[in-house]
Amino acid sequence: MRRFRSVVLSIVALGLFACKAGNLQQQSEAGPWPSPEGAAARLTAAEYAELGPLEQFHVANKLAGALYKGVPATQFFDWNAGVDGLSVTAGGENFVNKTAEQLGQSLKSPTAYVERYKARYTFNDTRRATAVPLAAIFEYPLSRDQFNAWSAYTLANTILFSPAEEIDSASYADVHNVYNGLLKALNDNATIREIAFAHMVSEANWRRFRSPEDNTREMIEIYLGLFDRDEDVPRAAIACKNWYITDDAGGYELQRDILEENRVPQKVLDQWVTTCEDFFRLVATHPLLVPRVTTVLVDQFFPKYSAEQRAALVQSIMATQPERFQDVFAAILLSREYLLNNERPQSLEETLFNVAGRLQWTPRANFFNALTNPDPGAVATLHNMKQPSMSLKLGRWKDQPMDSLSFAHFHRAVREQVLIDERVDPFNKDDGGWNSDIVAPADFLSKKDFIQYLFISVLSRKPNDQELTTLTTLTKDAKPRGVAMITFDYFSRLPELYFQTAH
């Protein structure tokens, strides 16, 4: 473990898990969120209030972590009565419902946060398309703006909208266009059907699936979940026969030859279509489209559930008649099932940014650029974790890759870049790390209580007797920052840090 560095200046707590009321528009432009009944029923304020303080903190961070945020324990609990007398402050009361409200409220000055990340971070000009979205999601406080940016990023990492940057006919320009197209549509409150249609007719979609036969088959399978309609593909391909990708000009471009447009109606999915636009419109308006995309997203967030359990969640959400992707995401994340019972491996973004928010951590200027570096020789990158951003042809896997090498990079990123990295100079954007204010409670807590405070802050639990005894012994001569470093280093080795657990 590297030598502990002294603090030059403390930094102001960022409070990444919440917005002050003054930063948000008072009206809710995208609410209210649906309240499903049955399997996806929403966690109520009363149910949340019945949980103990540590359980509430765990649930709050489970929700915040899914959105790439974290809740600092110093802002959630009143520590005046010590570890044994924990009570939740106003910041932690009714957290789930407060967060739901924030996700529907627009920031008054979103451009201020854009200017902030542009000034704070450095990006590779060629591949900034993969790094900038993460920087924006990180900088935005919880709000409609942040929720839409997160939703666009999440969708672009699924089979539904992946730009497939890894294949030879796609590029970072497609990543940029797909992500920004999704973000604009979400900001404009476009429906699921409108967004799906716009993507299907886009050049980026055709660069992923290049021939009429391949493209039409994939649209039927991806957006409708119909894998047994082989007889429809040749007829759909005839309708799209004048759409194709060519690289004659040195780049893969979508061509639409009007003179070659099909004139003979074709029966596809029991409906008549003539042109390629007809086919895409048929898919976008098909009764199976919204249930299918809801299924894809439920599978993404509940990969360990049985097929029957996931089907029940989809049915519950569909009963609310969701029209927008935000409706589906909100129904999933605010559900009792997700917040109390769901267990699964977390993505790098969920773990790292949740811990970062808990510790009021600041990224180095090059952090997002380095994290999204596709170079195999780079260290602790999303590519080396097998979680590349908006790159895989069929989107990220539902389960996070946990093979030894992938997880070694995952562990290294969380440990070295967040947990054992304290920020020394807050005026130097090339210096990052956790806020030294995280150790402030050491001024009034005993050594054992301070260690318990660190456990609560990062893991949402108290240490067991063996952990407390061993760490107290190991840190007997250490100052508070040294205690934090040793304890955080231990946390990096715990499986629970990388897994979403039930409360």
Short mmCIF file of C-alpha atoms in Angstrom, two decimals:
data_model
loop_
_atom_site.label_atom_id
_atom_site.label_comp_id
_atom_site.label_asym_id
_atom_site.label_seq_id
_atom_site.Cartn_x
_atom_site.Cartn_y
_atom_site.Cartn_z
CA MET A 1 0.00 0.00 0.00
CA ARG A 2 1.43 3.34 -0.95
CA ARG A 3 2.49 5.91 1.64
CA PHE A 4 -0.29 8.09 2.94
CA ARG A 5 -0.18 11.65 1.58
CA SER A 6 -0.85 14.72 3.72
CA VAL A 7 -3.74 17.02 2.99
CA VAL A 8 -2.96 20.48 1.67
CA LEU A 9 -6.51 21.82 1.56
CA SER A 10 -9.89 20.24 2.17
CA ILE A 11 -12.56 20.49 -0.51
CA VAL A 12 -16.20 21.37 -0.28
CA ALA A 13 -18.52 18.38 -0.08
CA LEU A 14 -20.03 17.78 -3.50
CA GLY A 15 -23.24 16.11 -2.40
CA LEU A 16 -23.44 14.07 -5.61
CA PHE A 17 -26.42 12.05 -4.44
CA ALA A 18 -28.89 14.94 -4.40
CA CYS A 19 -29.67 18.39 -5.73
CA LYS A 20 -30.50 21.37 -3.62
CA ALA A 21 -34.01 22.55 -4.36
CA GLY A 22 -32.69 25.75 -5.88
CA ASN A 23 -30.97 23.84 -8.69
CA LEU A 24 -34.17 22.23 -9.95
CA GLN A 25 -37.18 23.52 -11.77
CA GLN A 26 -40.21 23.28 -9.52
CA GLN A 27 -42.43 21.54 -12.05
CA SER A 28 -42.05 17.87 -12.90
CA GLU A 29 -41.85 17.71 -16.68
CA ALA A 30 -41.70 13.91 -16.92
CA GLY A 31 -43.75 12.75 -13.96
CA PRO A 32 -45.51 11.28 -12.28
CA TRP A 33 -43.80 7.95 -12.72
CA PRO A 34 -45.99 4.88 -13.12
CA SER A 35 -46.87 2.93 -9.98
CA PRO A 36 -47.28 -0.70 -11.03
CA GLU A 37 -49.19 -3.22 -9.02
CA GLY A 38 -48.02 -6.76 -8.43
CA ALA A 39 -44.45 -7.91 -9.06
CA ALA A 40 -43.06 -4.46 -9.91
CA ALA A 41 -44.98 -2.58 -7.22
CA ARG A 42 -43.22 0.56 -6.07
CA LEU A 43 -41.48 0.71 -2.69
CA THR A 44 -43.69 3.01 -0.66
CA ALA A 45 -42.62 5.75 1.71
CA ALA A 46 -44.14 3.78 4.58
CA GLU A 47 -42.19 0.63 3.68
CA TYR A 48 -38.98 2.63 3.44
CA ALA A 49 -39.65 4.30 6.79
CA GLU A 50 -40.14 0.91 8.46
CA LEU A 51 -36.56 -0.07 7.61
CA GLY A 52 -33.79 0.51 10.13
CA PRO A 53 -31.30 3.37 9.55
CA LEU A 54 -28.64 1.13 7.99
CA GLU A 55 -31.23 -0.63 5.83
CA GLN A 56 -32.47 2.73 4.60
CA PHE A 57 -28.89 3.71 3.77
CA HIS A 58 -28.39 0.44 1.89
CA VAL A 59 -31.57 0.96 -0.14
CA ALA A 60 -30.68 4.60 -0.83
CA ASN A 61 -27.29 3.59 -2.22
CA LYS A 62 -28.78 0.73 -4.19
CA LEU A 63 -30.98 3.24 -6.00
CA ALA A 64 -28.27 5.88 -6.28
CA GLY A 65 -25.69 3.33 -7.43
CA ALA A 66 -27.93 2.13 -10.25
CA LEU A 67 -27.89 5.75 -11.47
CA TYR A 68 -24.09 6.01 -11.06
CA LYS A 69 -24.34 8.10 -7.89
CA GLY A 70 -23.53 7.56 -4.24
CA VAL A 71 -24.90 8.81 -0.92
CA PRO A 72 -22.32 10.08 1.62
CA ALA A 73 -22.95 8.78 5.13
CA THR A 74 -22.07 12.20 6.50
CA GLN A 75 -25.13 13.63 4.74
CA PHE A 76 -27.45 10.75 5.55
CA PHE A 77 -26.92 10.19 9.27
CA ASP A 78 -26.70 12.28 12.40
CA TRP A 79 -23.43 11.16 14.02
CA ASN A 80 -23.75 13.20 17.22
CA ALA A 81 -24.92 10.16 19.19
CA GLY A 82 -22.12 7.98 17.79
CA VAL A 83 -22.31 4.77 15.83
CA ASP A 84 -24.70 3.05 18.22
CA GLY A 85 -27.19 5.91 18.17
CA LEU A 86 -27.47 6.44 14.43
CA SER A 87 -30.46 8.38 13.21
CA VAL A 88 -31.38 9.45 9.70
CA THR A 89 -31.24 13.16 8.90
CA ALA A 90 -33.65 15.04 6.67
CA GLY A 91 -31.38 14.16 3.73
CA GLY A 92 -32.12 10.48 4.18
CA GLU A 93 -35.79 10.61 5.08
CA ASN A 94 -38.15 9.43 2.33
CA PHE A 95 -35.11 9.11 0.06
CA VAL A 96 -36.72 6.94 -2.61
CA ASN A 97 -39.68 9.25 -3.19
CA LYS A 98 -37.44 12.33 -3.11
CA THR A 99 -35.19 10.77 -5.72
CA ALA A 100 -38.21 9.88 -7.87
CA GLU A 101 -39.26 13.54 -7.78
CA GLN A 102 -35.76 14.73 -8.69
CA LEU A 103 -35.65 12.43 -11.70
CA GLY A 104 -38.65 14.27 -13.13
CA GLN A 105 -37.35 17.80 -12.51
CA SER A 106 -35.14 19.67 -14.96
CA LEU A 107 -32.08 21.60 -13.88
CA LYS A 108 -32.44 25.35 -14.14
CA SER A 109 -29.01 25.70 -15.78
CA PRO A 110 -27.92 22.39 -17.30
CA THR A 111 -25.38 24.16 -19.51
CA ALA A 112 -23.44 25.14 -16.39
CA TYR A 113 -22.69 21.47 -15.76
CA VAL A 114 -21.71 20.95 -19.40
CA GLU A 115 -19.26 23.83 -19.16
CA ARG A 116 -17.99 22.33 -15.93
CA TYR A 117 -17.04 18.95 -17.38
CA LYS A 118 -15.64 20.57 -20.53
CA ALA A 119 -13.36 22.69 -18.38
CA ARG A 120 -12.46 19.97 -15.90
CA TYR A 121 -11.69 16.94 -18.08
CA THR A 122 -9.51 16.15 -21.06
CA PHE A 123 -10.74 13.89 -23.86
CA ASN A 124 -9.18 12.17 -26.83
CA ASP A 125 -10.59 13.98 -29.86
CA THR A 126 -11.04 10.75 -31.84
CA ARG A 127 -12.94 8.74 -29.23
CA ARG A 128 -14.45 11.35 -26.95
CA ALA A 129 -17.87 9.95 -27.91
CA THR A 130 -17.45 7.15 -25.34
CA ALA A 131 -15.99 9.29 -22.54
CA VAL A 132 -18.10 12.46 -22.61
CA PRO A 133 -21.43 10.74 -21.76
CA LEU A 134 -19.95 9.28 -18.56
CA ALA A 135 -18.46 12.64 -17.59
CA ALA A 136 -21.84 14.33 -18.11
CA ILE A 137 -23.68 11.68 -16.08
CA PHE A 138 -21.12 12.11 -13.31
CA GLU A 139 -21.32 15.91 -13.25
CA TYR A 140 -25.10 16.24 -13.44
CA PRO A 141 -26.80 16.00 -10.04
CA LEU A 142 -29.84 13.74 -9.88
CA SER A 143 -32.43 15.40 -12.08
CA ARG A 144 -34.36 14.88 -15.29
CA ASP A 145 -31.22 15.89 -17.20
CA GLN A 146 -29.10 13.29 -15.41
CA PHE A 147 -31.78 10.61 -15.72
CA ASN A 148 -32.07 11.15 -19.47
CA ALA A 149 -28.27 11.14 -19.93
CA TRP A 150 -28.06 7.91 -17.90
CA SER A 151 -31.01 6.37 -19.79
CA ALA A 152 -29.43 7.15 -23.15
CA TYR A 153 -26.13 5.60 -22.02
CA THR A 154 -27.87 2.52 -20.64
CA LEU A 155 -29.90 2.02 -23.83
CA ALA A 156 -26.82 2.46 -26.04
CA ASN A 157 -25.18 -0.39 -24.13
CA THR A 158 -28.03 -2.82 -24.84
CA ILE A 159 -28.83 -4.93 -27.88
CA LEU A 160 -31.59 -2.44 -28.68
CA PHE A 161 -29.35 0.47 -29.67
CA SER A 162 -25.69 -0.52 -29.47
CA PRO A 163 -23.63 1.48 -32.02
CA ALA A 164 -21.40 -1.63 -32.39
CA GLU A 165 -18.19 0.38 -32.57
CA GLU A 166 -16.19 -2.85 -32.47
CA ILE A 167 -17.10 -3.89 -36.04
CA ASP A 168 -15.30 -2.58 -39.10
CA SER A 169 -18.28 -0.76 -40.62
CA ALA A 170 -19.01 1.28 -37.45
CA SER A 171 -17.02 4.10 -35.91
CA TYR A 172 -16.93 6.56 -33.03
CA ALA A 173 -19.08 8.83 -35.18
CA ASP A 174 -21.83 6.22 -34.85
CA VAL A 175 -21.36 6.15 -31.08
CA HIS A 176 -21.75 9.91 -31.02
CA ASN A 177 -24.79 9.90 -33.28
CA VAL A 178 -26.60 7.05 -31.52
CA TYR A 179 -26.02 8.37 -28.01
CA ASN A 180 -26.86 11.97 -28.86
CA GLY A 181 -29.87 10.91 -30.91
CA LEU A 182 -31.18 8.95 -27.94
CA LEU A 183 -30.46 11.81 -25.54
CA LYS A 184 -32.23 14.39 -27.68
CA ALA A 185 -35.23 12.12 -28.13
CA LEU A 186 -35.44 11.46 -24.39
CA ASN A 187 -35.13 15.18 -23.65
CA ASP A 188 -37.96 15.79 -26.12
CA ASN A 189 -40.14 13.20 -24.37
CA ALA A 190 -40.24 11.02 -27.48
CA THR A 191 -42.06 7.72 -27.12
CA ILE A 192 -40.48 4.27 -27.25
CA ARG A 193 -42.03 3.72 -30.67
CA GLU A 194 -40.76 7.03 -32.05
CA ILE A 195 -37.23 6.37 -30.79
CA ALA A 196 -37.20 2.83 -32.17
CA PHE A 197 -38.36 3.98 -35.61
CA ALA A 198 -35.79 6.78 -35.77
CA HIS A 199 -33.02 4.35 -34.89
CA MET A 200 -34.10 1.68 -37.37
CA VAL A 201 -33.94 4.09 -40.31
CA SER A 202 -30.59 5.55 -39.22
CA GLU A 203 -27.28 5.00 -40.94
CA ALA A 204 -25.79 3.76 -37.65
CA ASN A 205 -28.31 0.92 -37.52
CA TRP A 206 -27.51 -0.08 -41.08
CA ARG A 207 -23.79 0.00 -40.36
CA ARG A 208 -24.45 -2.60 -37.67
CA PHE A 209 -26.68 -4.80 -39.87
CA ARG A 210 -25.64 -4.06 -43.44
CA SER A 211 -27.83 -6.04 -45.85
CA PRO A 212 -31.62 -5.94 -46.26
CA GLU A 213 -31.82 -9.60 -45.25
CA ASP A 214 -29.69 -9.18 -42.14
CA ASN A 215 -31.23 -5.89 -41.07
CA THR A 216 -34.86 -6.89 -41.40
CA ARG A 217 -34.29 -10.20 -39.62
CA GLU A 218 -32.53 -8.45 -36.74
CA MET A 219 -35.24 -5.82 -36.38
CA ILE A 220 -37.90 -8.53 -36.11
CA GLU A 221 -35.86 -10.43 -33.54
CA ILE A 222 -34.43 -7.53 -31.51
CA TYR A 223 -37.50 -5.30 -31.33
CA LEU A 224 -40.28 -7.88 -31.42
CA GLY A 225 -38.64 -10.97 -29.94
CA LEU A 226 -39.86 -13.11 -32.84
CA PHE A 227 -37.22 -15.71 -33.62
CA ASP A 228 -39.35 -18.11 -35.66
CA ARG A 229 -40.50 -15.94 -38.58
CA ASP A 230 -37.97 -17.03 -41.20
CA GLU A 231 -40.63 -16.91 -43.88
CA ASP A 232 -41.08 -13.16 -43.34
CA VAL A 233 -37.42 -12.21 -43.83
CA PRO A 234 -37.19 -12.65 -47.65
CA ARG A 235 -40.35 -10.59 -48.13
CA ALA A 236 -39.15 -7.88 -45.74
CA ALA A 237 -35.82 -7.85 -47.57
CA ILE A 238 -37.68 -7.22 -50.85
CA ALA A 239 -39.36 -4.20 -49.27
CA CYS A 240 -35.90 -2.96 -48.24
CA LYS A 241 -34.08 -4.00 -51.39
CA ASN A 242 -33.13 -0.43 -52.31
CA TRP A 243 -31.47 0.24 -48.92
CA TYR A 244 -27.88 -0.91 -48.56
CA ILE A 245 -24.48 0.01 -47.17
CA THR A 246 -21.60 0.77 -49.53
CA ASP A 247 -17.97 1.68 -48.92
CA ASP A 248 -17.27 2.77 -52.50
CA ALA A 249 -16.44 6.28 -51.31
CA GLY A 250 -13.98 5.05 -48.69
CA GLY A 251 -16.51 4.94 -45.88
CA TYR A 252 -19.59 2.92 -45.04
CA GLU A 253 -22.59 4.95 -46.13
CA LEU A 254 -26.30 4.19 -46.28
CA GLN A 255 -27.70 4.39 -49.80
CA ARG A 256 -31.40 4.58 -50.69
CA ASP A 257 -32.06 4.23 -54.41
CA ILE A 258 -35.50 5.67 -55.09
CA LEU A 259 -35.54 4.28 -58.65
CA GLU A 260 -35.04 0.79 -57.22
CA GLU A 261 -37.76 1.14 -54.59
CA ASN A 262 -40.05 -1.85 -54.31
CA ARG A 263 -43.50 -1.45 -55.89
CA VAL A 264 -45.03 -4.84 -55.13
CA PRO A 265 -46.72 -5.20 -51.71
CA GLN A 266 -45.21 -7.88 -49.48
CA LYS A 267 -46.96 -9.67 -46.62
CA VAL A 268 -44.74 -9.41 -43.55
CA LEU A 269 -45.85 -10.30 -40.01
CA ASP A 270 -49.38 -10.72 -41.34
CA GLN A 271 -49.45 -7.13 -42.65
CA TRP A 272 -48.86 -5.68 -46.10
CA VAL A 273 -45.83 -3.46 -46.65
CA THR A 274 -44.30 -2.06 -49.82
CA THR A 275 -41.33 0.14 -48.92
CA CYS A 276 -38.61 -0.14 -46.32
CA GLU A 277 -40.18 2.72 -44.36
CA ASP A 278 -43.39 0.68 -44.33
CA PHE A 279 -41.53 -2.25 -42.81
CA PHE A 280 -39.84 -0.18 -40.10
CA ARG A 281 -43.13 1.54 -39.30
CA LEU A 282 -44.75 -1.88 -38.99
CA VAL A 283 -42.12 -2.94 -36.45
CA ALA A 284 -42.30 0.36 -34.54
CA THR A 285 -46.08 0.20 -34.21
CA HIS A 286 -46.32 -3.54 -33.59
CA PRO A 287 -48.11 -4.59 -30.36
CA LEU A 288 -45.05 -6.63 -29.33
CA LEU A 289 -42.55 -3.76 -29.46
CA VAL A 290 -43.08 -2.17 -26.02
CA PRO A 291 -43.37 -5.52 -24.21
CA ARG A 292 -40.21 -6.68 -25.98
CA VAL A 293 -38.04 -3.67 -25.05
CA THR A 294 -39.41 -3.84 -21.51
CA THR A 295 -38.36 -7.50 -21.41
CA VAL A 296 -34.84 -6.62 -22.58
CA LEU A 297 -34.48 -4.02 -19.83
CA VAL A 298 -35.97 -6.24 -17.12
CA ASP A 299 -33.55 -8.99 -18.17
CA GLN A 300 -30.71 -6.46 -17.92
CA PHE A 301 -31.53 -5.45 -14.35
CA PHE A 302 -32.72 -8.83 -13.05
CA PRO A 303 -30.36 -11.34 -14.73
CA LYS A 304 -30.45 -13.79 -11.81
CA TYR A 305 -34.24 -14.04 -11.68
CA SER A 306 -36.08 -16.97 -13.22
CA ALA A 307 -37.92 -16.58 -16.51
CA GLU A 308 -41.22 -16.71 -14.60
CA GLN A 309 -40.15 -13.95 -12.20
CA ARG A 310 -38.98 -11.71 -15.01
CA ALA A 311 -42.19 -12.32 -16.96
CA ALA A 312 -44.21 -11.27 -13.92
CA LEU A 313 -42.20 -8.05 -13.64
CA VAL A 314 -42.76 -7.29 -17.33
CA GLN A 315 -46.48 -7.97 -17.03
CA SER A 316 -46.68 -5.70 -13.99
CA ILE A 317 -44.89 -2.85 -15.78
CA MET A 318 -46.88 -3.31 -18.98
CA ALA A 319 -50.13 -2.97 -17.02
CA THR A 320 -49.20 0.71 -16.52
CA GLN A 321 -49.09 1.15 -20.32
CA PRO A 322 -45.63 2.76 -20.44
CA GLU A 323 -45.04 5.03 -23.40
CA ARG A 324 -41.50 6.27 -22.77
CA PHE A 325 -38.27 4.55 -21.83
CA GLN A 326 -38.10 6.69 -18.71
CA ASP A 327 -41.37 5.12 -17.56
CA VAL A 328 -39.87 1.65 -17.84
CA PHE A 329 -36.60 2.58 -16.12
CA ALA A 330 -38.44 4.32 -13.28
CA ALA A 331 -40.76 1.35 -12.79
CA ILE A 332 -37.75 -0.97 -12.51
CA LEU A 333 -35.54 1.15 -10.26
CA LEU A 334 -38.28 2.32 -7.88
CA SER A 335 -39.80 -1.12 -7.45
CA ARG A 336 -39.84 -2.91 -4.11
CA GLU A 337 -38.41 -5.98 -5.86
CA TYR A 338 -35.38 -4.14 -7.17
CA LEU A 339 -34.61 -2.11 -4.06
CA LEU A 340 -35.16 -4.82 -1.46
CA ASN A 341 -34.60 -8.19 -3.10
CA ASN A 342 -32.54 -7.98 -6.29
CA GLU A 343 -29.03 -9.44 -6.26
CA ARG A 344 -26.57 -9.42 -9.14
CA PRO A 345 -23.01 -8.49 -10.13
CA GLN A 346 -22.68 -4.75 -10.69
CA SER A 347 -21.13 -2.98 -13.64
CA LEU A 348 -17.96 -0.96 -13.19
CA GLU A 349 -20.01 2.24 -13.38
CA GLU A 350 -22.40 1.10 -10.67
CA THR A 351 -19.67 0.12 -8.21
CA LEU A 352 -17.05 2.76 -8.89
CA PHE A 353 -19.35 5.78 -9.07
CA ASN A 354 -21.38 4.65 -6.08
CA VAL A 355 -18.22 4.40 -3.96
CA ALA A 356 -17.03 7.67 -5.47
CA GLY A 357 -20.21 9.45 -4.41
CA ARG A 358 -20.04 8.00 -0.91
CA LEU A 359 -16.48 9.31 -0.53
CA GLN A 360 -17.08 12.63 -2.29
CA TRP A 361 -14.40 11.65 -4.78
CA THR A 362 -13.11 13.82 -7.61
CA PRO A 363 -11.83 12.33 -10.90
CA ARG A 364 -8.52 13.30 -12.40
CA ALA A 365 -8.71 15.33 -15.58
CA ASN A 366 -7.88 12.29 -17.73
CA PHE A 367 -10.01 9.78 -15.81
CA PHE A 368 -12.90 9.28 -18.26
CA ASN A 369 -10.58 9.34 -21.24
CA ALA A 370 -8.41 6.62 -19.68
CA LEU A 371 -11.35 4.52 -18.49
CA THR A 372 -12.75 4.22 -22.03
CA ASN A 373 -9.39 3.62 -23.73
CA PRO A 374 -9.70 0.61 -26.11
CA ASP A 375 -5.95 -0.08 -26.14
CA PRO A 376 -5.41 -3.66 -24.84
CA GLY A 377 -2.19 -2.49 -23.19
CA ALA A 378 -3.97 0.06 -21.05
CA VAL A 379 -4.73 -0.75 -17.43
CA ALA A 380 -8.08 -0.94 -15.63
CA THR A 381 -10.19 0.06 -18.63
CA LEU A 382 -13.77 -0.89 -19.50
CA HIS A 383 -12.45 -2.76 -22.52
CA ASN A 384 -10.12 -4.88 -20.41
CA MET A 385 -12.96 -5.54 -17.97
CA LYS A 386 -14.98 -6.80 -20.97
CA GLN A 387 -17.48 -4.02 -20.31
CA PRO A 388 -16.65 -1.72 -23.26
CA SER A 389 -18.83 1.33 -23.61
CA MET A 390 -21.28 1.29 -26.54
CA SER A 391 -18.99 -1.03 -28.48
CA LEU A 392 -20.29 -4.61 -28.61
CA LYS A 393 -22.45 -5.50 -31.61
CA LEU A 394 -25.20 -7.02 -29.50
CA GLY A 395 -24.69 -4.81 -26.46
CA ARG A 396 -23.20 -5.65 -23.10
CA TRP A 397 -23.88 -9.01 -21.52
CA LYS A 398 -26.66 -9.21 -18.96
CA ASP A 399 -24.19 -10.62 -16.44
CA GLN A 400 -20.98 -8.69 -15.85
CA PRO A 401 -17.88 -10.71 -16.89
CA MET A 402 -16.24 -11.99 -13.71
CA ASP A 403 -13.40 -14.10 -15.09
CA SER A 404 -10.07 -13.62 -13.31
CA LEU A 405 -8.47 -11.19 -15.75
CA SER A 406 -11.58 -9.05 -16.29
CA PHE A 407 -12.19 -8.80 -12.57
CA ALA A 408 -8.52 -8.00 -11.88
CA HIS A 409 -8.92 -4.85 -13.98
CA PHE A 410 -12.26 -4.12 -12.29
CA HIS A 411 -10.71 -4.46 -8.83
CA ARG A 412 -7.71 -2.37 -9.76
CA ALA A 413 -9.85 0.51 -11.01
CA VAL A 414 -11.98 0.63 -7.86
CA ARG A 415 -9.06 0.15 -5.48
CA GLU A 416 -6.36 2.34 -6.99
CA GLN A 417 -8.40 5.09 -8.55
CA VAL A 418 -10.97 5.57 -5.78
CA LEU A 419 -10.50 3.73 -2.51
CA ILE A 420 -6.82 4.36 -1.76
CA ASP A 421 -6.50 7.64 -3.60
CA GLU A 422 -6.86 10.80 -1.54
CA ARG A 423 -6.92 14.15 -3.25
CA VAL A 424 -4.06 16.40 -2.17
CA ASP A 425 -4.49 19.55 -4.24
CA PRO A 426 -8.09 20.56 -5.01
CA PHE A 427 -6.84 23.34 -7.29
CA ASN A 428 -5.03 20.90 -9.59
CA LYS A 429 -7.42 19.17 -11.98
CA ASP A 430 -4.78 16.52 -12.66
CA ASP A 431 -5.06 15.45 -9.03
CA GLY A 432 -8.06 13.37 -8.03
CA GLY A 433 -9.21 11.25 -5.14
CA TRP A 434 -11.55 11.17 -2.19
CA ASN A 435 -12.38 14.25 -0.20
CA SER A 436 -10.35 14.55 3.01
CA ASP A 437 -13.56 15.58 4.79
CA ILE A 438 -14.41 11.86 4.85
CA VAL A 439 -12.13 11.46 7.88
CA ALA A 440 -13.53 14.45 9.79
CA PRO A 441 -15.65 12.26 12.14
CA ALA A 442 -12.38 10.93 13.59
CA ASP A 443 -12.28 14.17 15.59
CA PHE A 444 -15.14 13.01 17.81
CA LEU A 445 -15.34 9.24 17.32
CA SER A 446 -13.24 6.62 19.08
CA LYS A 447 -10.87 4.49 16.97
CA LYS A 448 -13.34 1.58 16.92
CA ASP A 449 -16.29 3.82 16.15
CA PHE A 450 -14.31 5.51 13.38
CA ILE A 451 -13.63 2.13 11.75
CA GLN A 452 -17.32 1.31 12.04
CA TYR A 453 -18.11 4.68 10.46
CA LEU A 454 -15.85 3.79 7.49
CA PHE A 455 -17.64 0.45 7.06
CA ILE A 456 -21.02 2.16 7.12
CA SER A 457 -19.86 4.83 4.67
CA VAL A 458 -18.70 2.40 1.97
CA LEU A 459 -20.45 -0.92 2.68
CA SER A 460 -23.67 0.19 4.41
CA ARG A 461 -22.96 -2.16 7.30
CA LYS A 462 -20.99 -2.40 10.52
CA PRO A 463 -17.91 -4.64 10.75
CA ASN A 464 -18.16 -8.01 12.39
CA ASP A 465 -16.16 -8.65 15.56
CA GLN A 466 -13.21 -10.20 13.75
CA GLU A 467 -12.98 -7.33 11.24
CA LEU A 468 -13.19 -4.72 13.97
CA THR A 469 -10.59 -6.38 16.18
CA THR A 470 -8.13 -7.04 13.35
CA LEU A 471 -8.38 -3.56 11.83
CA THR A 472 -8.11 -1.90 15.23
CA THR A 473 -4.89 -3.82 15.83
CA LEU A 474 -3.49 -3.14 12.35
CA THR A 475 -4.13 0.60 12.64
CA LYS A 476 -3.17 1.12 16.29
CA ASP A 477 -0.36 3.56 15.39
CA ALA A 478 -2.04 5.14 12.35
CA LYS A 479 -3.59 8.56 12.12
CA PRO A 480 -7.18 8.88 10.78
CA ARG A 481 -6.14 9.07 7.13
CA GLY A 482 -3.93 6.02 7.57
CA VAL A 483 -6.80 4.15 9.22
CA ALA A 484 -9.01 5.05 6.28
CA MET A 485 -6.41 3.92 3.74
CA ILE A 486 -5.89 0.53 5.38
CA THR A 487 -9.63 -0.01 5.87
CA PHE A 488 -10.48 1.04 2.31
CA ASP A 489 -7.78 -1.26 0.99
CA TYR A 490 -9.50 -4.11 2.83
CA PHE A 491 -12.87 -3.13 1.35
CA SER A 492 -11.48 -3.49 -2.17
CA ARG A 493 -11.05 -7.21 -1.54
CA LEU A 494 -14.62 -7.88 -0.40
CA PRO A 495 -16.97 -9.48 -2.97
CA GLU A 496 -19.92 -7.52 -1.59
CA LEU A 497 -18.42 -4.31 -2.97
CA TYR A 498 -18.94 -5.58 -6.51
CA PHE A 499 -22.34 -7.19 -6.05
CA GLN A 500 -25.79 -5.77 -5.57
CA THR A 501 -27.29 -7.46 -2.52
CA ALA A 502 -30.69 -7.72 -0.88
CA HIS A 503 -31.27 -5.40 2.09
#
